[in-house]
Structure formats: C-alpha cells, structure tokens
XYZ file of N, CA and C in Angstrom:
375
model
N -23.762 -4.026 -36.382
C -22.637 -4.588 -36.869
C -21.161 -4.459 -36.460
N -20.777 -3.418 -37.161
C -19.173 -2.815 -36.979
C -19.001 -3.093 -35.277
N -19.876 -1.670 -34.815
C -20.302 -1.263 -33.397
C -20.574 -2.402 -32.214
N -20.732 -3.337 -32.614
C -21.448 -4.838 -31.537
C -19.996 -5.817 -32.189
N -19.476 -5.908 -32.798
C -17.954 -6.345 -32.514
C -16.774 -6.417 -31.822
N -17.104 -3.979 -31.818
C -15.450 -3.775 -30.942
C -16.201 -3.514 -30.020
N -17.516 -3.612 -29.006
C -18.175 -3.736 -27.932
C -17.533 -5.472 -27.945
N -17.536 -6.346 -28.722
C -17.460 -7.612 -28.087
C -15.991 -8.160 -27.593
N -15.142 -7.211 -28.185
C -13.336 -7.242 -28.477
C -13.315 -5.980 -27.271
N -13.855 -5.314 -26.579
C -13.437 -4.103 -25.977
C -12.284 -5.455 -24.737
N -13.641 -4.573 -23.150
C -12.681 -5.158 -22.088
C -12.486 -6.290 -21.575
N -12.678 -6.961 -22.252
C -13.048 -9.295 -22.020
C -11.715 -9.098 -22.902
N -11.311 -9.186 -24.153
C -10.659 -9.372 -24.869
C -9.106 -8.802 -24.129
N -9.084 -7.409 -23.762
C -8.404 -6.813 -23.827
C -7.475 -7.216 -22.482
N -8.243 -7.214 -20.890
C -7.619 -7.049 -19.748
C -7.598 -8.776 -19.521
N -6.309 -9.499 -18.815
C -6.149 -10.386 -18.504
C -5.717 -10.228 -17.507
N -5.707 -11.460 -16.352
C -5.020 -11.858 -15.400
C -4.166 -11.652 -15.486
N -3.092 -11.832 -14.964
C -1.545 -12.410 -15.281
C -1.262 -13.329 -14.444
N -1.494 -12.963 -13.124
C -1.272 -14.298 -11.666
C -1.856 -13.744 -10.572
N -1.656 -14.462 -9.754
C -2.597 -14.244 -7.982
C -1.139 -14.502 -7.367
N 0.107 -13.442 -6.988
C 0.458 -13.523 -5.519
C 0.312 -13.635 -3.960
N 0.734 -13.594 -3.469
C 0.530 -14.624 -2.064
C 1.734 -13.217 -2.134
N 1.672 -12.978 -0.660
C 2.786 -11.358 0.393
C 2.256 -11.866 1.050
N 3.155 -11.378 1.982
C 2.638 -11.501 3.846
C 2.731 -9.928 4.015
N 1.886 -10.083 4.348
C 2.410 -9.049 5.391
C 2.269 -8.378 6.666
N 2.620 -6.823 5.923
C 4.031 -6.409 6.877
C 4.190 -6.132 8.466
N 2.463 -6.149 8.898
C 2.244 -5.820 10.415
C 1.184 -7.261 11.507
N 0.766 -7.860 10.215
C -0.526 -9.016 10.772
C 0.654 -9.980 11.021
N 1.529 -10.072 10.220
C 1.927 -11.565 10.172
C 1.373 -12.421 8.962
N 0.276 -12.518 8.378
C -0.731 -13.337 7.665
C -0.233 -12.819 6.305
N -0.498 -14.197 5.366
C -0.182 -14.017 4.215
C -2.200 -12.687 2.760
N -1.842 -11.723 2.306
C -2.518 -11.897 1.396
C -2.303 -11.397 0.068
N -3.501 -11.768 -0.741
C -3.589 -12.024 -2.473
C -3.835 -11.005 -2.572
N -3.107 -10.841 -4.029
C -2.893 -9.532 -4.916
C -3.123 -10.054 -6.381
N -3.685 -10.100 -7.429
C -3.916 -10.322 -8.357
C -3.407 -8.641 -8.922
N -3.108 -9.549 -10.581
C -1.578 -8.246 -11.299
C -2.212 -9.064 -12.350
N -2.879 -7.536 -13.190
C -3.966 -7.565 -14.393
C -3.185 -6.679 -15.350
N -3.263 -6.285 -16.804
C -2.641 -6.017 -18.201
C -3.807 -5.621 -18.671
N -3.704 -4.500 -19.256
C -4.435 -4.348 -20.226
C -3.700 -4.184 -21.608
N -3.748 -5.402 -23.129
C -3.159 -5.498 -23.691
C -3.675 -4.448 -24.662
N -5.204 -3.319 -24.422
C -5.281 -2.851 -25.521
C -5.038 -2.264 -25.323
N -6.105 -1.423 -26.128
C -5.699 0.719 -27.195
C -6.305 1.422 -26.349
N -7.346 0.432 -25.348
C -8.344 1.799 -24.681
C -7.392 2.326 -23.206
N -8.338 2.638 -22.383
C -8.612 3.567 -21.129
C -9.612 2.650 -20.100
N -9.783 1.605 -19.412
C -10.479 1.404 -18.528
C -10.865 1.589 -16.865
N -11.928 1.380 -17.007
C -12.158 2.031 -15.646
C -12.704 0.606 -14.985
N -12.653 -0.193 -14.090
C -12.640 -1.279 -12.822
C -13.040 -1.391 -11.748
N -13.803 -2.028 -11.461
C -14.282 -2.131 -10.165
C -14.336 -3.951 -9.700
N -13.381 -4.896 -8.886
C -13.005 -5.770 -8.389
C -13.667 -6.548 -7.599
N -13.844 -7.883 -7.156
C -14.805 -8.466 -6.687
C -14.611 -9.817 -6.062
N -14.732 -10.244 -5.424
C -13.558 -11.523 -5.334
C -15.358 -12.763 -4.902
N -15.398 -13.688 -5.766
C -16.262 -14.709 -5.293
C -16.348 -16.140 -4.632
N -17.165 -16.169 -3.506
C -16.851 -17.251 -2.846
C -17.785 -18.400 -3.158
N -17.831 -19.383 -2.832
C -19.065 -20.489 -2.816
C -20.431 -19.946 -2.657
N -21.743 -20.433 -3.329
C -22.928 -19.869 -3.092
C -23.248 -18.168 -3.942
N -21.414 -18.026 -4.766
C -22.417 -16.187 -5.287
C -21.832 -15.646 -4.518
N -21.376 -15.538 -2.758
C -21.347 -14.465 -2.332
C -20.254 -13.623 -2.978
N -20.302 -12.384 -3.038
C -18.949 -11.423 -3.496
C -18.439 -10.285 -2.586
N -17.097 -10.035 -2.891
C -16.803 -9.001 -1.595
C -16.074 -8.142 -1.989
N -16.600 -6.675 -2.505
C -15.804 -5.923 -2.783
C -14.052 -6.294 -2.623
N -13.315 -5.778 -3.622
C -11.560 -6.257 -3.865
C -10.838 -4.877 -4.522
N -11.157 -4.497 -5.144
C -10.780 -2.771 -5.816
C -11.132 -2.011 -6.840
N -11.062 -1.011 -6.980
C -10.965 -0.513 -7.959
C -9.797 0.401 -8.472
N -10.250 1.457 -10.332
C -9.173 2.459 -10.710
C -9.594 2.248 -11.775
N -8.256 2.769 -11.752
C -7.672 2.409 -14.003
C -6.990 1.946 -14.231
N -7.301 2.014 -15.463
C -5.696 1.011 -16.172
C -5.999 1.661 -17.641
N -4.196 1.750 -17.737
C -3.955 2.889 -19.147
C -3.591 1.238 -20.373
N -3.469 1.965 -21.335
C -2.714 0.788 -22.370
C -1.722 -0.094 -22.035
N -1.460 -1.332 -21.901
C 0.221 -1.710 -22.056
C 0.020 -1.915 -20.464
N -0.366 -1.125 -19.442
C 0.055 -0.703 -18.118
C -0.417 -2.034 -17.322
N 0.280 -2.640 -16.833
C -0.582 -3.476 -15.552
C -0.481 -3.025 -14.185
N -1.485 -3.093 -13.535
C -1.741 -3.207 -12.588
C -1.818 -4.157 -11.048
N -1.438 -4.146 -9.515
C -1.557 -4.864 -8.980
C -3.027 -4.520 -8.462
N -3.566 -5.028 -7.922
C -4.706 -4.882 -6.712
C -4.775 -5.664 -5.487
N -5.144 -5.545 -4.444
C -5.219 -6.418 -2.797
C -6.489 -6.816 -3.625
N -6.421 -8.028 -3.040
C -7.704 -9.594 -3.578
C -8.662 -9.073 -2.006
N -7.676 -10.585 -1.097
C -8.373 -10.478 0.005
C -7.058 -11.039 0.900
N -7.292 -12.020 2.379
C -6.287 -12.174 3.006
C -6.432 -13.994 1.913
N -5.150 -14.280 2.252
C -4.793 -15.307 1.736
C -6.237 -16.694 2.551
N -7.283 -17.153 1.869
C -8.841 -17.957 2.052
C -8.903 -18.467 0.396
N -9.957 -19.142 0.390
C -10.607 -20.561 -0.314
C -11.138 -18.825 -1.011
N -11.358 -19.606 -2.713
C -12.474 -18.360 -2.996
C -13.336 -18.832 -4.428
N -13.669 -18.392 -4.953
C -13.823 -19.725 -6.182
C -13.832 -18.996 -7.761
N -13.882 -17.459 -7.422
C -13.537 -16.731 -8.437
C -13.249 -15.428 -8.195
N -12.079 -14.563 -9.616
C -12.575 -12.841 -8.711
C -13.039 -12.770 -9.960
N -14.110 -11.462 -10.223
C -14.540 -10.963 -11.364
C -14.468 -9.450 -11.428
N -14.569 -8.802 -12.713
C -13.792 -7.494 -12.449
C -15.695 -6.785 -13.175
N -15.857 -5.804 -13.807
C -16.710 -5.338 -14.120
C -15.689 -3.460 -14.705
N -16.012 -3.859 -16.292
C -15.413 -2.719 -16.758
C -16.301 -1.636 -17.439
N -15.267 -0.034 -17.396
C -16.241 0.444 -17.939
C -15.634 1.597 -18.861
N -15.637 1.710 -19.739
C -14.375 2.366 -21.156
C -15.298 2.902 -22.300
N -14.475 3.345 -23.355
C -15.450 4.222 -24.544
C -16.053 2.714 -25.267
N -17.103 2.779 -26.170
C -17.764 2.161 -26.558
C -18.959 2.411 -27.723
N -18.272 2.270 -28.571
C -19.775 2.656 -29.491
C -20.747 2.050 -29.888
N -20.662 0.687 -29.463
C -22.270 -0.057 -29.118
C -23.331 0.501 -28.277
N -24.168 -0.158 -28.859
C -25.455 0.325 -28.051
C -26.043 -0.282 -26.835
N -25.316 -0.722 -26.503
C -25.261 -2.125 -25.352
C -24.988 -0.860 -23.752
N -26.402 -0.582 -23.197
C -26.197 0.543 -21.944
C -25.280 -0.875 -21.314
N -24.770 0.609 -20.250
C -23.830 0.671 -18.953
C -25.004 -0.518 -17.738
N -24.678 -1.536 -16.927
C -25.760 -1.784 -16.116
C -24.837 -0.672 -15.024
N -25.595 -1.524 -13.186
C -24.938 -0.612 -12.809
C -23.627 -0.956 -12.625
N -23.438 -2.045 -12.937
C -21.178 -3.076 -12.162
C -20.807 -1.940 -13.242
N -21.019 -2.429 -14.756
C -19.871 -1.606 -15.618
C -20.878 -2.224 -17.610
N -19.542 -1.909 -17.985
C -20.338 -1.977 -19.074
C -19.874 -3.135 -19.566
N -18.182 -4.687 -18.788
C -18.692 -5.515 -19.900
C -18.106 -6.033 -18.772
N -17.685 -7.445 -18.223
C -18.247 -8.319 -17.213
C -17.243 -9.364 -17.327
N -15.960 -8.931 -16.809
C -14.959 -10.984 -16.566
C -14.856 -11.215 -15.291
N -14.787 -12.799 -15.568
C -13.955 -13.301 -14.108
C -13.221 -14.740 -15.096
N -12.478 -14.856 -14.201
C -11.833 -15.628 -13.758
C -11.866 -16.834 -12.386
N -11.475 -18.464 -13.024
C -11.835 -18.992 -11.872
C -10.245 -18.644 -11.099
N -10.684 -19.492 -9.575
C -9.657 -19.055 -9.183
C -7.642 -19.605 -9.647
N -7.108 -19.051 -9.455
C -5.898 -19.842 -9.997
C -5.085 -19.617 -8.929
N -4.274 -20.831 -9.031
C -3.685 -21.422 -7.321
C -2.469 -19.729 -7.462
N -2.400 -19.511 -6.173
C -2.093 -18.086 -5.912
C 0.348 -19.106 -6.362
N 0.961 -17.558 -6.101
C 2.745 -17.554 -6.622
C 2.921 -16.866 -6.086
N 4.187 -17.458 -5.236
C 5.074 -16.411 -4.018
C 5.809 -16.104 -5.268
N 6.569 -14.729 -4.754
C 7.115 -14.204 -5.284
C 8.906 -14.635 -5.633
N 9.539 -15.081 -6.400
C 10.364 -14.463 -6.387
C 11.720 -14.787 -5.248
N 11.379 -13.359 -5.018
C 12.264 -12.521 -3.820
C 12.421 -12.980 -2.528
N 10.406 -14.171 -2.116
C 9.660 -13.920 -0.837
C 10.383 -16.046 -1.128
N 10.572 -17.000 -2.711
C 10.530 -18.337 -2.739
C 11.900 -18.612 -2.546
N 11.899 -19.449 -0.890
C 13.595 -19.762 -0.130
C 14.230 -21.222 -1.166
N 13.635 -21.657 -1.657
C 14.187 -22.520 -2.693
C 14.522 -21.632 -4.142
N 14.281 -21.131 -4.630
C 15.176 -20.379 -5.611
C 16.137 -19.656 -5.038
N 16.373 -19.496 -3.822
C 17.908 -18.172 -2.980
C 18.818 -19.010 -2.740
C-alpha cells in the first residue's frame, strides 16, 4: 500500500508546467512555442514530451532529464493550434507497476495560452 501511494506521489505530483512561451525564431521569422517545466520533487526524472493535436495525433517534442528543483525549457512546436502537452516520465519508484513502452508516469496538460517573455513585450517597455 505504501509503495502504491509513493507511486501516485511521483512525477504526476512533482513536475508542473509553469508556462508556454512564444518566442521568435532567430532565422526563420516565425514564432516557436517553448514549455517551461519544474521538478518540485526530490527524484530525478527522465522525460519524453509530445504535443497532441485534435484526433489524438501526437508529435514528439523533446526529451531529457530533470533534476530536483530544476526548471527546464523544451521546444514544443512552431506556433500553431494544438490540444495538449503530454509528458511521459521514468524514475525510481518502489511500486510494482511495470513501466509501459513510453514511461512509468503519464501527465497531460491542456494547451495553455502562450505568454510573450517580458523582454519582448513592447507594452511593458
């Protein structure tokens, strides 16, 4: 029972999506979306991100490792309509739930409104 509770308190609870930023692409003249994720827990997680469009179609968007307390920024896509951001996590977990092909934990966030960083926002200058 304790291992199951620890499993439920893993990456699904620990990692949050802070924001999605819209930034200009330096050479191509179009805007790109980046997600900022924070690990509020005490575990190290490997992650794999996908952007989900209507109809359940997913496009891979990034992968890496996020340390406890760390904030990572990952490129999501060229600015375009999408439904959600899906992240699969792997990490140390004492439960008996086997990892699936994508990871141990799956977390999904509905597509938030992107923000423009303060240094780009002319209304704030």
